Structures are given as C-alpha cells and as structure tokens.
PDB file of C-alpha atoms in Angstrom:
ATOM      1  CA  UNK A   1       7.894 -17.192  15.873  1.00 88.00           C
ATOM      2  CA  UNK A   2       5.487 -15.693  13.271  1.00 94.00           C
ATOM      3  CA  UNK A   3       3.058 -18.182  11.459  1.00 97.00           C
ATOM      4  CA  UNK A   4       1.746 -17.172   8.208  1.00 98.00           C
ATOM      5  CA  UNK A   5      -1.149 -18.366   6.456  1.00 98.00           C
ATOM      6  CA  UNK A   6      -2.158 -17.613   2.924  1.00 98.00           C
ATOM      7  CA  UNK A   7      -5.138 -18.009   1.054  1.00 98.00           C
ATOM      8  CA  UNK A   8      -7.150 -16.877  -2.389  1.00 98.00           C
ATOM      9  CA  UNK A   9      -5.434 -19.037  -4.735  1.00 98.00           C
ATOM     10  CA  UNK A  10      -7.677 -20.539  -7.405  1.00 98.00           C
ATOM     11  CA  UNK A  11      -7.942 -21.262 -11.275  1.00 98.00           C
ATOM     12  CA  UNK A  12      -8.724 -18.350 -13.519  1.00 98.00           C
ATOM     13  CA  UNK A  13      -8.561 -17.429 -17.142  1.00 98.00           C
ATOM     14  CA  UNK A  14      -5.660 -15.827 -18.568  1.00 98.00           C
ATOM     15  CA  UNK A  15      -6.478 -12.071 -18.190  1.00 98.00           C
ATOM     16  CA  UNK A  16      -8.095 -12.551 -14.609  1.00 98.00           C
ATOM     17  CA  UNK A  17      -7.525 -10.927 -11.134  1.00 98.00           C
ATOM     18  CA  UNK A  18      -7.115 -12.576  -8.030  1.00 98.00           C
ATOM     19  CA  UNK A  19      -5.836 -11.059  -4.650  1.00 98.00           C
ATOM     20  CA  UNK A  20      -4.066 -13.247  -2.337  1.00 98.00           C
ATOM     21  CA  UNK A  21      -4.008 -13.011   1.918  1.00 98.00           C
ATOM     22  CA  UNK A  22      -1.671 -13.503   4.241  1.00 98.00           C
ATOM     23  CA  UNK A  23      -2.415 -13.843   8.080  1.00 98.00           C
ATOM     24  CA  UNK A  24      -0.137 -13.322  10.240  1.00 97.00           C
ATOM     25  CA  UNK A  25      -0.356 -14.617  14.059  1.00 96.00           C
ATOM     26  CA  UNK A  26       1.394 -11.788  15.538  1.00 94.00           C
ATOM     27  CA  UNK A  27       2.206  -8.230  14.633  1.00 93.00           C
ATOM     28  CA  UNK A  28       3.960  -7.526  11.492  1.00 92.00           C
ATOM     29  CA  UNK A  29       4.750  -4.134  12.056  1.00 89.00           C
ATOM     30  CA  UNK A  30       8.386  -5.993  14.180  1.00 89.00           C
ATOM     31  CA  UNK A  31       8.806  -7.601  10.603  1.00 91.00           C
ATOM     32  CA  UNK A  32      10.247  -4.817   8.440  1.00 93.00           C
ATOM     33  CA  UNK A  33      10.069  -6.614   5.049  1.00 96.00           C
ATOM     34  CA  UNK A  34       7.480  -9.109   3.540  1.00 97.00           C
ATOM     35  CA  UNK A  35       7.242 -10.379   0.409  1.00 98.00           C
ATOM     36  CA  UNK A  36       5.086 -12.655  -2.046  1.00 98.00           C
ATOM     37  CA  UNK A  37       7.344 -15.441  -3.350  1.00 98.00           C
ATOM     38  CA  UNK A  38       6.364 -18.353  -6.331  1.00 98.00           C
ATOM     39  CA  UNK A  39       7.826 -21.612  -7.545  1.00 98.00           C
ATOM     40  CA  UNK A  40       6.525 -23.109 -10.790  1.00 97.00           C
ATOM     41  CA  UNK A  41       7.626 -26.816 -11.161  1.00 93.00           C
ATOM     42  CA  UNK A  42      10.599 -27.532 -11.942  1.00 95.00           C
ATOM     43  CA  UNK A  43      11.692 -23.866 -11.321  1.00 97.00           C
ATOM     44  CA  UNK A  44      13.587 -22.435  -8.493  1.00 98.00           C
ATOM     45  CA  UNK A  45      11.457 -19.594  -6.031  1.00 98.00           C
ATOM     46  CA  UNK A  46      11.893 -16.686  -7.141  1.00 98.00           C
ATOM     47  CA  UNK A  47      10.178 -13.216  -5.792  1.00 98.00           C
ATOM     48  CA  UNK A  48       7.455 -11.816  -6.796  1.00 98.00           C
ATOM     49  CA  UNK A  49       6.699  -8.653  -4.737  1.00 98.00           C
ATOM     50  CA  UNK A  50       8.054  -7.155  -1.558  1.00 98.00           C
ATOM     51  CA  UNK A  51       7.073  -4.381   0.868  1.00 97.00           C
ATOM     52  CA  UNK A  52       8.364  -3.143   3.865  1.00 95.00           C
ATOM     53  CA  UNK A  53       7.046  -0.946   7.043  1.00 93.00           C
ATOM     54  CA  UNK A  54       6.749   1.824   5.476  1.00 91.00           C
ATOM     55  CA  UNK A  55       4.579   0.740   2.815  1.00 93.00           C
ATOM     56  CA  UNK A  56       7.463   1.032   0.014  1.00 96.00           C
ATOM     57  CA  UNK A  57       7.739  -2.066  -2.241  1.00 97.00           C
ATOM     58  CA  UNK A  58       9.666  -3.676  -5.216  1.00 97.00           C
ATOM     59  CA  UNK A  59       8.073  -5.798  -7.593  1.00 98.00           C
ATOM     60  CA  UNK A  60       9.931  -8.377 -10.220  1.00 97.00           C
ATOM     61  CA  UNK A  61      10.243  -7.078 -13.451  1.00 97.00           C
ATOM     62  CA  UNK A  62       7.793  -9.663 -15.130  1.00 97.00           C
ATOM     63  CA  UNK A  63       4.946  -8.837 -13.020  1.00 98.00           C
ATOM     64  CA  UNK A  64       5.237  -4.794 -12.101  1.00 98.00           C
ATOM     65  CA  UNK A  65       2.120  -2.879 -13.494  1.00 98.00           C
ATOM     66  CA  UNK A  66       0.492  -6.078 -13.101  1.00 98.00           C
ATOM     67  CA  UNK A  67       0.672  -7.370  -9.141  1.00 98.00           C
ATOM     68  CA  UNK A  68       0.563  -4.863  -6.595  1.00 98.00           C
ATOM     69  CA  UNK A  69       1.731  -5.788  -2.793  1.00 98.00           C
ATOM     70  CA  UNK A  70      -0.059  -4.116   0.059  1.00 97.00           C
ATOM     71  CA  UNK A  71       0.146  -4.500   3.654  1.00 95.00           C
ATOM     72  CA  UNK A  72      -2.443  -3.732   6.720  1.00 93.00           C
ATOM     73  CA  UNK A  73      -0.026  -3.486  10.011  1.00 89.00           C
ATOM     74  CA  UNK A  74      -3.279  -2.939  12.135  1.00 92.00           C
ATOM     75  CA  UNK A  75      -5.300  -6.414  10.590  1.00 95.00           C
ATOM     76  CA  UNK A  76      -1.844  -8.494  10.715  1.00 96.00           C
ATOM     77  CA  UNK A  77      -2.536  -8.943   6.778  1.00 97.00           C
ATOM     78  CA  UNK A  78      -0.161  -9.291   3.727  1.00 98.00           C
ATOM     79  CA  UNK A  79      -1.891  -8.824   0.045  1.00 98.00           C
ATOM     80  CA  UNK A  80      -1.353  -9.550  -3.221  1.00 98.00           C
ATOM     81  CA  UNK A  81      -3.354  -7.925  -5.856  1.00 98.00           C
ATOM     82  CA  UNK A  82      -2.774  -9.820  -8.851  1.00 98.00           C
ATOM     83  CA  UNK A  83      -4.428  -8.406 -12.511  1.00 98.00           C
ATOM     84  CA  UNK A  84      -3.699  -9.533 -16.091  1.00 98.00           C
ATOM     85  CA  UNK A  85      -2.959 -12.566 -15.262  1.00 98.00           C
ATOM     86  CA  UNK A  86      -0.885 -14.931 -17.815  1.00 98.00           C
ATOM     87  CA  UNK A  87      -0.587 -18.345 -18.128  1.00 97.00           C
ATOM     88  CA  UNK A  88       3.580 -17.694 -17.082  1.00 97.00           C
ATOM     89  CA  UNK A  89       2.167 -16.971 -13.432  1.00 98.00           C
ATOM     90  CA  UNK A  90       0.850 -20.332 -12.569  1.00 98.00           C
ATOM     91  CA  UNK A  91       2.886 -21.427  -9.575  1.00 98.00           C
ATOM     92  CA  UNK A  92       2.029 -22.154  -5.692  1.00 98.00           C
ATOM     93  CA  UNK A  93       2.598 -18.617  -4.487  1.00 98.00           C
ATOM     94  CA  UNK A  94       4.229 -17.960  -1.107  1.00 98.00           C
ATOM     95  CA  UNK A  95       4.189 -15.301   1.742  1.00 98.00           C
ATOM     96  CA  UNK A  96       7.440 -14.386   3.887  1.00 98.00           C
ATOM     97  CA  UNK A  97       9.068 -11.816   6.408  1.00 97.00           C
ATOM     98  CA  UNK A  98      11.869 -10.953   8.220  1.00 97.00           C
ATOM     99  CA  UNK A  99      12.869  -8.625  10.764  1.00 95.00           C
ATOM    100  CA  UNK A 100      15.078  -7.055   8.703  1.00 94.00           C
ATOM    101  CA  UNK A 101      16.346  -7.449   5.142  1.00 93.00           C
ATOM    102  CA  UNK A 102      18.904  -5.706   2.737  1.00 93.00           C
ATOM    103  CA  UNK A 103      17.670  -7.474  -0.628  1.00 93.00           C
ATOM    104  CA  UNK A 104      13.942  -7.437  -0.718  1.00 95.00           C
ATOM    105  CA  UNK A 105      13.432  -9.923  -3.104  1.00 96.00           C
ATOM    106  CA  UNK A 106      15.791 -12.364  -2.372  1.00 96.00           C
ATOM    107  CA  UNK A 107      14.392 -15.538  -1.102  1.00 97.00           C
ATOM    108  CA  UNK A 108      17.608 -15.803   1.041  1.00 97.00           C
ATOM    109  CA  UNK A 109      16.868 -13.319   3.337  1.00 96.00           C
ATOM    110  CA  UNK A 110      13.613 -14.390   4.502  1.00 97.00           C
ATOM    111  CA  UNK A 111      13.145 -16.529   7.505  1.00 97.00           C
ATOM    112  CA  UNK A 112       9.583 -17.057   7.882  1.00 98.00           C
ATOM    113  CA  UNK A 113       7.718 -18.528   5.293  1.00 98.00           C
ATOM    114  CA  UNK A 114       3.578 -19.537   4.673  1.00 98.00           C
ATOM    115  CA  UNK A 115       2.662 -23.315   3.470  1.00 97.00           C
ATOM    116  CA  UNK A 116       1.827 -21.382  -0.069  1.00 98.00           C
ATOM    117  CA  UNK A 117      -1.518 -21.296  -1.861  1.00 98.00           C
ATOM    118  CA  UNK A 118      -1.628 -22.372  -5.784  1.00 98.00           C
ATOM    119  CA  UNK A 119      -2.209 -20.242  -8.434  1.00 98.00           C
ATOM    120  CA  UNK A 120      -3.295 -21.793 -11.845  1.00 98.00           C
ATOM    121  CA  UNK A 121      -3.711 -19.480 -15.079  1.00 98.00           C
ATOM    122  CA  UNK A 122      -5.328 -21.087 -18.291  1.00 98.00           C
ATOM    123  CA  UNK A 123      -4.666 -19.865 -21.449  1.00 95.00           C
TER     124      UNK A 123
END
C-alpha cells in the first residue's frame, strides 16, 4: 500500500503562506482522488482541499481563494499552497488518497492517510 509523507508545516504570522508536501512511495496517478485533511484539538477532521487525476479539485468553503491543492503525477507529490493564513487554520494538517472516491472531501472515503505535519497560525 501507498505511504505518504508530509512535510512544510511550521509557525507563521497570521497573514502568512506556507505550502505543504506530500510524498508518495508509489505512483499516484492509480489513486484518483487526494486530499489535504486538518484536525484542530478538540475538533473532528474535517477536509480541507481535494483533487483528483485530472487535476480538478474542491476546496472547503472556509479556505477557497485562500489554499490551493495541486498535484505532480510524474514527482509522486501532493501540495498545498496555503496564503492568508488565519489564526482559525492552526491544526496538524493531513494528506490522503484513494483509488476511487464519490465525496471528495469526506474523510470517510479515504483509505490512506500521512502521519500529518502541524500547522500553527499566530494572531
């Protein structure tokens, strides 16, 4: 099975960017959707971002025109461009796929998941 390993969290200022990675150990082109999930504590995951093969994503309503997802079937990479941060984004941030999905964003329907990387926003 797939292993995937994120990395570029950090600590920023509210307002910052930071773009997340996700290595994959094996082609993701076989995993039609992948997505960027986050849990806050105390908070159930929820999704963030989502793309599938064909480079079409969906993005949760609290960070679209903020976050984009992007993903590189030939390097084996997931992305997550996050701008503008906020404060409200502070979470450990995950990275999933599946071979197949019918609700993008649902954390249900992903089977493969990263160890997450942590995201902290000051105000």
């Amino acid at each position: 099975q797939v292993q995937l390993v994120e990395s570029g969290g950090g600590s920023v200022q509210a307002g910052g960017s930071l773009r997340l990675s996700c290595a994959a150990s094996e082609d993701i082109y076989s995993y039609y959707c992948m997505g960027w999930f986050r849990q806050a504590p105390g908070k159930e995951r929820e999704g963030v971002a989502a793309i599938v093969t064909d480079g079409r994503a969906s993005y949760a309503g609290s960070v679209k025109g903020r976050f984009t997802i992007s993903r590189d079937n030939t390097k084996n990479i997931l992305y997550l461009q996050m701008n503008s941060l906020k404060p409200e984004d502070t979470a450990m941030y995950y990275c999933a796929a599946v071979e197949r999905c019918d609700y993008w964003l649902a954390v249900t329907q992903y089977t493969y998941w990263g160890q997450g990387t942590q995201v902290t926003v000051s105000s």
